[in-house]
Amino acid sequence: MRSTLAIAAGKLARGASRLRGGGSALPGLVTERIDPEILAHTLSDLPGGIIVVSGTNGKTTTTKMLVALLRAHGQRVFTNPTGSNFTRGVISAMLAEIPLRARLDADWAVLELDEAHALHFARVVAPTHALLLNVARDQLDRFAEIDQTAQLLSRLAEQTTHTVVLNVDDSFISRIRTQVADGVSVRWFGVDPSSAQLLPALQEADVRVSDGAGAEGLPDSADTSLLAVHDERSFTITGSTADVGPLTLQQRGLAAMINATAATAMGRAVLGPEFDPQVAATALSTVTPPFGRGEVIDVDGHPLELVLVKNPAGFTVALGTYGSEPVDTMIAINDNYADGRDVSWLYDVSFESLREQGVALTSGVRAWDMALRLEYDDVPVEHVEPDLDLALERFLRAHRGRPVRIFSTYTAMMHLRRQLASRFDLARFGEDRT
């Protein structure tokens, strides 16, 4: 009865929130306040299990890829596609699909969860599977030192009941193999040694420690999926069963290829002999970038790339992926709670790749800080406009008819995405246009 009341209240809040154009987490908050164990009541009896995807970078993309892969194999999957990765965001997503009797029509739950909130989730209902991607400096005011983030993910692995999939190339993640409970299997994903020279572009070399894992110390296991890169767009995922690929993704860059490898490793783990490499390759190759993560928006016949950046590693990877094709660029930096209030991390990013083309405009709460940071790398900035709406209007008007790109932190991206959606008839957050 309590769950039914909570779901009913949440559905009412969801309807009101959508009418007002509100955020995605409020309905979940209402539901959770009435029934704090709503997640356990709705998810614990799913016939497949509960897969949690966590880590600093790549959660949204990897989750979307894994969901596509499982659905292509005929599995019914519930997920939280909005990128709202707190428990209340998961509940909000669930409210769209669950009837008042509190039973989801799904085999699996595949959930992207924030590193800290994953523990809160696990205290309510233990995940059967955990896919742990990486650890990097991110939102230091929330997560403190990088070791703290690694400890959060270790505790999540300790509470996982069936299978943990780990990144063999991230020493913080690979060390978690010693933390899993007896009887819990460990699978791996990583970069094939033949492509290992590409890894430094993704890693924070100044804080890495070598403990024997990594591309040169692959675990002696047949349960490893490895990324073999052929060129900037084509790759194959090797593994204990037949290889997946060669294939090309809709999303560019090495990070996206690694995300696909991680999703494949988990897909192999949960599907077992039912895993079909050809089905997996087709599914992965058709996944479009999640909103704001390399999403390409058609602006009157010309592409606008919207690229989320939220920490040094992520911004460095984004510049490495997109900087080789310089276009007119805007950078929007906010310092709201969801972004992390400390933006000193901008000084750990090299912006030299933008020097020749320059930056047309900086915006957001920290527009002037971003402009100053670019000045230190001798990157010319044409304009500074803190107001996001005015900045977007000016940017689009001044560069009409040309390909453009916007790098932005999370809350700035959300704001800009809403404005772009209203102007160019884009799909809602978490939805794909059919």
Short mmCIF file of C-alpha atoms in Angstrom, two decimals:
data_model
loop_
_atom_site.label_atom_id
_atom_site.label_comp_id
_atom_site.label_asym_id
_atom_site.label_seq_id
_atom_site.Cartn_x
_atom_site.Cartn_y
_atom_site.Cartn_z
CA MET A 1 0.00 0.00 0.00
CA ARG A 2 2.82 2.41 0.88
CA SER A 3 4.53 1.78 -2.46
CA THR A 4 1.28 2.31 -4.34
CA LEU A 5 0.73 5.64 -2.55
CA ALA A 6 4.33 6.68 -3.26
CA ILE A 7 4.06 5.84 -6.96
CA ALA A 8 0.73 7.65 -7.27
CA ALA A 9 2.19 10.77 -5.65
CA GLY A 10 5.26 10.54 -7.84
CA LYS A 11 3.21 10.25 -10.99
CA LEU A 12 1.25 13.36 -10.01
CA ALA A 13 4.49 15.23 -9.34
CA ARG A 14 5.87 14.03 -12.66
CA GLY A 15 2.85 15.32 -14.54
CA ALA A 16 3.04 18.70 -12.83
CA SER A 17 6.77 18.90 -13.37
CA ARG A 18 6.51 18.18 -17.08
CA LEU A 19 3.80 20.82 -17.49
CA ARG A 20 6.10 23.39 -15.89
CA GLY A 21 9.17 22.18 -17.77
CA GLY A 22 10.83 21.20 -14.50
CA GLY A 23 13.75 18.89 -13.79
CA SER A 24 13.77 15.10 -13.86
CA ALA A 25 14.58 14.41 -10.20
CA LEU A 26 11.69 16.05 -8.29
CA PRO A 27 9.09 13.26 -8.89
CA GLY A 28 11.62 10.72 -7.66
CA LEU A 29 12.29 12.78 -4.55
CA VAL A 30 8.57 12.89 -3.74
CA THR A 31 8.24 9.13 -4.22
CA GLU A 32 11.34 8.34 -2.18
CA ARG A 33 10.18 10.51 0.73
CA ILE A 34 6.94 8.51 0.99
CA ASP A 35 8.54 5.08 0.49
CA PRO A 36 12.32 5.11 1.13
CA GLU A 37 12.53 1.48 0.00
CA ILE A 38 10.64 1.92 -3.24
CA LEU A 39 13.66 0.77 -5.27
CA ALA A 40 13.86 -2.50 -3.35
CA HIS A 41 10.14 -3.07 -3.77
CA THR A 42 10.24 -2.58 -7.52
CA LEU A 43 13.65 -3.88 -8.62
CA SER A 44 14.66 -6.75 -6.36
CA ASP A 45 12.53 -9.38 -8.10
CA LEU A 46 13.53 -8.67 -11.70
CA PRO A 47 14.27 -12.05 -13.32
CA GLY A 48 17.61 -10.99 -14.82
CA GLY A 49 19.07 -8.69 -12.25
CA ILE A 50 20.24 -5.16 -11.56
CA ILE A 51 23.27 -3.82 -13.42
CA VAL A 52 24.88 -0.65 -12.06
CA VAL A 53 27.22 1.40 -14.28
CA SER A 54 29.46 3.81 -12.39
CA GLY A 55 32.76 5.67 -12.62
CA THR A 56 33.89 9.21 -13.35
CA ASN A 57 33.57 9.42 -17.14
CA GLY A 58 31.42 7.62 -19.70
CA LYS A 59 28.52 6.44 -17.54
CA THR A 60 25.72 7.80 -19.72
CA THR A 61 27.20 6.62 -23.02
CA THR A 62 28.12 3.16 -21.72
CA THR A 63 24.70 2.68 -20.14
CA LYS A 64 22.99 3.60 -23.39
CA MET A 65 25.21 1.18 -25.34
CA LEU A 66 24.62 -1.68 -22.89
CA VAL A 67 20.86 -1.14 -22.98
CA ALA A 68 20.89 -1.21 -26.79
CA LEU A 69 23.00 -4.35 -26.80
CA LEU A 70 20.71 -6.22 -24.38
CA ARG A 71 17.53 -5.11 -26.12
CA ALA A 72 18.96 -6.26 -29.46
CA HIS A 73 19.23 -9.71 -27.87
CA GLY A 74 15.53 -9.66 -26.97
CA GLN A 75 15.93 -8.63 -23.33
CA ARG A 76 13.42 -6.27 -21.69
CA VAL A 77 15.39 -3.49 -20.01
CA PHE A 78 14.48 -0.68 -17.66
CA THR A 79 16.98 2.18 -17.52
CA ASN A 80 17.39 5.81 -16.47
CA PRO A 81 18.08 7.51 -19.80
CA THR A 82 18.03 11.14 -18.65
CA GLY A 83 21.50 11.07 -17.11
CA SER A 84 19.99 11.99 -13.74
CA ASN A 85 22.14 9.49 -11.89
CA PHE A 86 21.07 9.98 -8.29
CA THR A 87 18.59 7.49 -6.79
CA ARG A 88 15.78 10.02 -7.15
CA GLY A 89 16.61 10.26 -10.86
CA VAL A 90 16.28 6.49 -11.18
CA ILE A 91 12.91 6.62 -9.43
CA SER A 92 11.77 9.45 -11.69
CA ALA A 93 12.62 7.38 -14.74
CA MET A 94 10.77 4.43 -13.27
CA LEU A 95 7.59 6.46 -12.75
CA ALA A 96 7.14 6.72 -16.51
CA GLU A 97 6.93 2.93 -16.86
CA ILE A 98 5.64 1.42 -13.67
CA PRO A 99 1.96 0.81 -12.88
CA LEU A 100 0.57 1.51 -9.41
CA ARG A 101 1.00 -2.15 -8.45
CA ALA A 102 4.77 -1.52 -8.40
CA ARG A 103 5.96 -4.22 -10.81
CA LEU A 104 8.19 -3.31 -13.71
CA ASP A 105 7.74 -5.12 -17.01
CA ALA A 106 11.45 -5.81 -17.46
CA ASP A 107 14.05 -8.56 -17.26
CA TRP A 108 16.92 -6.26 -16.31
CA ALA A 109 17.50 -2.87 -14.76
CA VAL A 110 20.55 -1.13 -16.24
CA LEU A 111 21.23 1.98 -14.17
CA GLU A 112 23.78 4.73 -14.44
CA LEU A 113 24.60 5.85 -10.91
CA ASP A 114 26.73 8.62 -9.50
CA GLU A 115 29.73 7.24 -7.58
CA ALA A 116 28.39 8.38 -4.19
CA HIS A 117 24.71 7.68 -4.79
CA ALA A 118 25.51 4.18 -6.02
CA LEU A 119 26.26 3.32 -2.39
CA HIS A 120 22.96 4.78 -1.24
CA PHE A 121 21.27 2.67 -3.91
CA ALA A 122 23.14 -0.47 -2.83
CA ARG A 123 22.06 0.00 0.77
CA VAL A 124 18.45 -0.25 -0.40
CA VAL A 125 18.87 -3.00 -2.99
CA ALA A 126 22.11 -4.81 -3.79
CA PRO A 127 23.12 -4.80 -7.47
CA THR A 128 23.66 -8.20 -9.04
CA HIS A 129 26.20 -6.78 -11.52
CA ALA A 130 28.49 -3.75 -11.43
CA LEU A 131 30.37 -2.22 -14.38
CA LEU A 132 33.07 0.12 -13.07
CA LEU A 133 34.63 2.37 -15.70
CA ASN A 134 37.34 4.67 -14.37
CA VAL A 135 38.40 7.09 -11.66
CA ALA A 136 39.46 10.66 -12.35
CA ARG A 137 39.48 13.98 -10.52
CA ASP A 138 35.95 15.31 -10.66
CA GLN A 139 33.94 17.70 -8.49
CA LEU A 140 36.61 17.82 -5.81
CA ASP A 141 34.28 19.69 -3.46
CA ARG A 142 32.02 16.62 -3.45
CA PHE A 143 34.38 13.70 -3.88
CA ALA A 144 37.53 15.14 -2.31
CA GLU A 145 40.69 13.31 -3.31
CA ILE A 146 40.73 10.78 -6.11
CA ASP A 147 41.34 7.96 -3.62
CA GLN A 148 38.00 8.77 -2.01
CA THR A 149 36.22 8.13 -5.31
CA ALA A 150 38.10 4.84 -5.70
CA GLN A 151 36.97 3.80 -2.21
CA LEU A 152 33.34 4.57 -3.07
CA LEU A 153 33.52 2.26 -6.08
CA SER A 154 35.29 -0.44 -4.05
CA ARG A 155 32.45 -0.44 -1.55
CA LEU A 156 29.96 -0.72 -4.40
CA ALA A 157 31.83 -3.77 -5.72
CA GLU A 158 31.81 -5.31 -2.24
CA GLN A 159 28.01 -5.20 -2.22
CA THR A 160 27.55 -6.66 -5.71
CA THR A 161 26.23 -10.19 -5.59
CA HIS A 162 27.01 -11.87 -8.93
CA THR A 163 29.51 -10.28 -11.34
CA VAL A 164 31.83 -7.26 -11.37
CA VAL A 165 33.31 -5.98 -14.64
CA LEU A 166 36.48 -3.90 -14.19
CA ASN A 167 38.72 -1.69 -16.32
CA VAL A 168 42.08 -3.42 -16.50
CA ASP A 169 43.83 -0.21 -17.63
CA ASP A 170 42.75 1.91 -14.67
CA SER A 171 44.81 0.96 -11.65
CA PHE A 172 42.25 2.38 -9.23
CA ILE A 173 39.60 0.16 -10.79
CA SER A 174 41.70 -2.95 -11.42
CA ARG A 175 42.71 -3.09 -7.75
CA ILE A 176 39.06 -3.56 -6.82
CA ARG A 177 39.37 -7.20 -7.91
CA THR A 178 40.62 -7.99 -4.41
CA GLN A 179 37.55 -6.44 -2.79
CA VAL A 180 34.74 -8.50 -4.31
CA ALA A 181 32.96 -11.07 -2.16
CA ASP A 182 33.60 -14.81 -2.38
CA GLY A 183 31.62 -16.35 -5.22
CA VAL A 184 31.36 -13.10 -7.20
CA SER A 185 32.95 -13.45 -10.63
CA VAL A 186 35.27 -10.81 -12.10
CA ARG A 187 35.32 -9.92 -15.80
CA TRP A 188 37.53 -7.37 -17.52
CA PHE A 189 37.61 -4.84 -20.31
CA GLY A 190 40.49 -2.76 -21.60
CA VAL A 191 42.65 -1.72 -24.50
CA ASP A 192 44.54 -4.37 -26.45
CA PRO A 193 48.34 -4.07 -26.02
CA SER A 194 48.61 -3.31 -29.75
CA SER A 195 46.72 -0.04 -29.11
CA ALA A 196 48.12 0.73 -25.66
CA GLN A 197 50.03 3.79 -26.92
CA LEU A 198 46.66 5.58 -27.15
CA LEU A 199 45.90 5.25 -23.45
CA PRO A 200 47.91 8.21 -22.05
CA ALA A 201 45.45 10.57 -23.75
CA LEU A 202 42.76 9.29 -21.39
CA GLN A 203 44.69 8.88 -18.18
CA GLU A 204 45.84 11.22 -15.46
CA ALA A 205 49.49 10.22 -15.56
CA ASP A 206 50.43 12.39 -12.58
CA VAL A 207 48.29 10.40 -10.16
CA ARG A 208 48.47 6.92 -11.67
CA VAL A 209 50.18 4.17 -9.75
CA SER A 210 51.33 0.90 -11.21
CA ASP A 211 50.35 -2.21 -9.33
CA GLY A 212 50.94 -4.79 -11.99
CA ALA A 213 47.64 -4.39 -13.79
CA GLY A 214 47.16 -2.57 -17.06
CA ALA A 215 47.75 -3.47 -20.66
CA GLU A 216 51.08 -5.11 -19.84
CA GLY A 217 49.62 -7.16 -17.02
CA LEU A 218 46.37 -8.54 -18.29
CA PRO A 219 44.70 -11.00 -15.94
CA ASP A 220 45.09 -14.63 -16.86
CA SER A 221 41.46 -14.98 -17.75
CA ALA A 222 39.40 -15.82 -20.78
CA ASP A 223 36.79 -13.34 -19.55
CA THR A 224 38.44 -10.23 -20.97
CA SER A 225 37.11 -7.97 -23.74
CA LEU A 226 39.82 -5.88 -25.40
CA LEU A 227 39.65 -2.93 -27.77
CA ALA A 228 41.77 -3.25 -30.93
CA VAL A 229 41.80 0.12 -32.74
CA HIS A 230 42.15 0.08 -36.53
CA ASP A 231 41.88 3.82 -37.25
CA GLU A 232 40.07 6.91 -35.89
CA ARG A 233 36.65 5.37 -36.51
CA SER A 234 37.02 1.59 -36.90
CA PHE A 235 37.78 -1.00 -34.24
CA THR A 236 37.21 -4.59 -33.11
CA ILE A 237 36.41 -5.90 -29.64
CA THR A 238 38.20 -9.17 -29.05
CA GLY A 239 37.22 -11.65 -26.39
CA SER A 240 36.73 -15.17 -25.23
CA THR A 241 33.94 -15.71 -27.72
CA ALA A 242 34.00 -14.52 -31.35
CA ASP A 243 35.21 -10.96 -31.93
CA VAL A 244 32.73 -8.09 -32.21
CA GLY A 245 33.42 -6.04 -35.32
CA PRO A 246 35.09 -4.45 -37.13
CA LEU A 247 32.55 -1.73 -36.46
CA THR A 248 32.17 2.04 -36.48
CA LEU A 249 30.19 4.02 -33.92
CA GLN A 250 27.93 7.01 -34.37
CA GLN A 251 29.99 8.76 -31.69
CA ARG A 252 33.57 9.78 -32.35
CA GLY A 253 36.71 9.18 -30.32
CA LEU A 254 38.72 6.64 -28.35
CA ALA A 255 36.61 7.16 -25.22
CA ALA A 256 33.48 6.05 -27.06
CA MET A 257 35.29 2.93 -28.34
CA ILE A 258 36.32 2.05 -24.77
CA ASN A 259 32.75 2.60 -23.59
CA ALA A 260 31.57 0.17 -26.28
CA THR A 261 34.16 -2.35 -25.09
CA ALA A 262 32.94 -2.00 -21.51
CA ALA A 263 29.32 -2.48 -22.57
CA THR A 264 30.32 -5.55 -24.58
CA ALA A 265 32.16 -7.07 -21.62
CA MET A 266 29.06 -6.73 -19.46
CA GLY A 267 26.85 -7.98 -22.27
CA ARG A 268 28.97 -11.11 -22.56
CA ALA A 269 28.81 -11.59 -18.79
CA VAL A 270 25.02 -11.44 -18.48
CA LEU A 271 24.05 -13.14 -21.76
CA GLY A 272 26.57 -15.98 -21.66
CA PRO A 273 26.13 -18.37 -24.61
CA GLU A 274 23.20 -16.27 -25.85
CA PHE A 275 25.60 -13.42 -26.71
CA ASP A 276 25.70 -12.95 -30.50
CA PRO A 277 28.71 -10.93 -31.75
CA GLN A 278 26.95 -9.86 -34.95
CA VAL A 279 23.86 -8.71 -33.07
CA ALA A 280 26.11 -6.81 -30.64
CA ALA A 281 28.06 -5.12 -33.45
CA THR A 282 24.89 -4.00 -35.20
CA ALA A 283 23.40 -2.69 -31.95
CA LEU A 284 26.51 -0.72 -30.99
CA SER A 285 26.93 0.79 -34.44
CA THR A 286 23.42 2.26 -34.36
CA VAL A 287 23.58 3.92 -30.92
CA THR A 288 23.39 7.70 -31.25
CA PRO A 289 25.36 9.91 -28.82
CA PRO A 290 23.43 10.71 -25.65
CA PHE A 291 22.25 14.30 -25.41
CA GLY A 292 25.12 16.70 -24.90
CA ARG A 293 27.81 14.00 -25.21
CA GLY A 294 29.04 14.69 -28.71
CA GLU A 295 25.46 15.12 -29.86
CA VAL A 296 25.21 16.66 -33.32
CA ILE A 297 22.32 19.10 -33.73
CA ASP A 298 21.16 20.20 -37.16
CA VAL A 299 21.11 24.00 -37.16
CA ASP A 300 19.55 25.03 -40.44
CA GLY A 301 21.50 22.41 -42.35
CA HIS A 302 24.80 22.84 -40.52
CA PRO A 303 26.10 20.76 -37.59
CA LEU A 304 26.36 22.04 -34.03
CA GLU A 305 28.29 19.65 -31.78
CA LEU A 306 27.38 19.84 -28.10
CA VAL A 307 30.16 18.36 -25.98
CA LEU A 308 29.95 17.87 -22.20
CA VAL A 309 33.16 18.60 -20.25
CA LYS A 310 33.27 18.29 -16.48
CA ASN A 311 36.79 17.44 -15.35
CA PRO A 312 40.41 17.60 -16.61
CA ALA A 313 40.44 14.12 -18.11
CA GLY A 314 37.11 14.61 -19.85
CA PHE A 315 38.01 18.01 -21.29
CA THR A 316 41.38 16.72 -22.47
CA VAL A 317 39.74 13.76 -24.20
CA ALA A 318 37.12 16.04 -25.78
CA LEU A 319 39.80 18.37 -27.15
CA GLY A 320 41.76 15.39 -28.45
CA THR A 321 38.68 13.97 -30.14
CA TYR A 322 37.27 17.16 -31.65
CA GLY A 323 40.22 19.55 -31.70
CA SER A 324 41.71 17.95 -34.83
CA GLU A 325 38.82 19.46 -36.82
CA PRO A 326 38.80 23.10 -35.70
CA VAL A 327 35.49 24.90 -36.08
CA ASP A 328 33.96 28.03 -34.57
CA THR A 329 33.91 27.32 -30.84
CA MET A 330 32.04 28.46 -27.74
CA ILE A 331 32.89 27.35 -24.19
CA ALA A 332 30.31 27.61 -21.38
CA ILE A 333 31.45 27.02 -17.79
CA ASN A 334 29.12 26.99 -14.77
CA ASP A 335 30.04 26.26 -11.17
CA ASN A 336 26.71 25.13 -9.76
CA TYR A 337 26.50 22.19 -7.34
CA ALA A 338 26.00 19.64 -10.12
CA ASP A 339 29.09 20.99 -11.92
CA GLY A 340 31.32 21.19 -8.85
CA ARG A 341 31.96 24.60 -7.31
CA ASP A 342 35.73 24.46 -7.74
CA VAL A 343 36.75 25.20 -11.33
CA SER A 344 40.49 25.35 -10.70
CA TRP A 345 40.64 22.09 -12.69
CA LEU A 346 40.54 24.20 -15.85
CA TYR A 347 44.22 24.90 -15.22
CA ASP A 348 44.99 21.17 -15.60
CA VAL A 349 43.73 21.17 -19.19
CA SER A 350 45.89 22.17 -22.15
CA PHE A 351 43.96 24.35 -24.62
CA GLU A 352 46.78 24.70 -27.12
CA SER A 353 44.79 22.84 -29.78
CA LEU A 354 42.41 25.83 -29.85
CA ARG A 355 45.18 28.39 -30.30
CA GLU A 356 45.15 28.67 -34.09
CA GLN A 357 41.38 28.84 -34.50
CA GLY A 358 40.71 30.74 -31.29
CA VAL A 359 37.47 30.72 -29.27
CA ALA A 360 34.59 32.82 -30.50
CA LEU A 361 32.87 33.19 -27.16
CA THR A 362 33.05 32.15 -23.50
CA SER A 363 29.92 32.07 -21.36
CA GLY A 364 28.38 30.80 -18.14
CA VAL A 365 28.91 31.79 -14.52
CA ARG A 366 32.65 31.37 -15.00
CA ALA A 367 32.86 32.97 -18.43
CA TRP A 368 35.57 35.40 -17.36
CA ASP A 369 37.56 32.66 -15.59
CA MET A 370 37.48 30.59 -18.78
CA ALA A 371 38.64 33.54 -20.85
CA LEU A 372 41.50 34.16 -18.43
CA ARG A 373 42.51 30.50 -18.57
CA LEU A 374 42.61 30.62 -22.37
CA GLU A 375 44.74 33.75 -22.18
CA TYR A 376 47.43 31.74 -20.36
CA ASP A 377 47.54 29.32 -23.33
CA ASP A 378 47.60 32.17 -25.85
CA VAL A 379 44.17 31.25 -27.18
CA PRO A 380 42.41 34.37 -28.48
CA VAL A 381 38.82 34.96 -27.29
CA GLU A 382 36.56 37.19 -29.34
CA HIS A 383 33.78 37.82 -26.82
CA VAL A 384 32.82 37.11 -23.20
CA GLU A 385 29.10 36.92 -22.37
CA PRO A 386 28.17 35.31 -19.01
CA ASP A 387 24.45 35.12 -19.85
CA LEU A 388 23.93 31.76 -21.59
CA ASP A 389 20.87 32.82 -23.58
CA LEU A 390 22.51 35.98 -24.92
CA ALA A 391 25.69 34.05 -25.64
CA LEU A 392 23.91 31.31 -27.58
CA GLU A 393 21.96 33.84 -29.62
CA ARG A 394 25.09 35.78 -30.45
CA PHE A 395 27.08 32.65 -31.27
CA LEU A 396 24.48 31.23 -33.63
CA ARG A 397 23.83 34.57 -35.31
CA ALA A 398 27.50 35.42 -35.84
CA HIS A 399 28.37 31.97 -37.20
CA ARG A 400 25.23 31.23 -39.16
CA GLY A 401 25.77 28.74 -41.99
CA ARG A 402 28.95 27.27 -40.54
CA PRO A 403 29.71 24.16 -38.45
CA VAL A 404 30.03 25.13 -34.80
CA ARG A 405 30.88 23.45 -31.51
CA ILE A 406 30.03 24.17 -27.87
CA PHE A 407 32.00 22.72 -24.95
CA SER A 408 30.06 23.09 -21.71
CA THR A 409 29.82 21.92 -18.14
CA TYR A 410 26.76 19.97 -17.02
CA THR A 411 24.28 22.64 -15.94
CA ALA A 412 25.32 24.94 -18.78
CA MET A 413 24.81 22.05 -21.20
CA MET A 414 21.37 21.33 -19.79
CA HIS A 415 20.35 24.97 -20.17
CA LEU A 416 21.74 25.31 -23.68
CA ARG A 417 20.22 21.97 -24.72
CA ARG A 418 16.77 23.18 -23.63
CA GLN A 419 17.16 26.37 -25.64
CA LEU A 420 18.35 24.45 -28.68
CA ALA A 421 15.51 21.94 -28.29
CA SER A 422 12.92 24.72 -28.37
CA ARG A 423 14.43 26.21 -31.52
CA PHE A 424 15.27 23.09 -33.51
CA ASP A 425 12.60 20.57 -32.46
CA LEU A 426 14.94 18.18 -30.68
CA ALA A 427 13.91 15.08 -28.74
CA ARG A 428 13.33 15.47 -25.00
CA PHE A 429 16.07 14.55 -22.56
CA GLY A 430 16.61 10.82 -22.49
CA GLU A 431 14.51 10.18 -25.57
CA ASP A 432 15.57 9.42 -29.12
CA ARG A 433 13.63 10.90 -31.96
CA THR A 434 11.96 8.21 -34.02
#
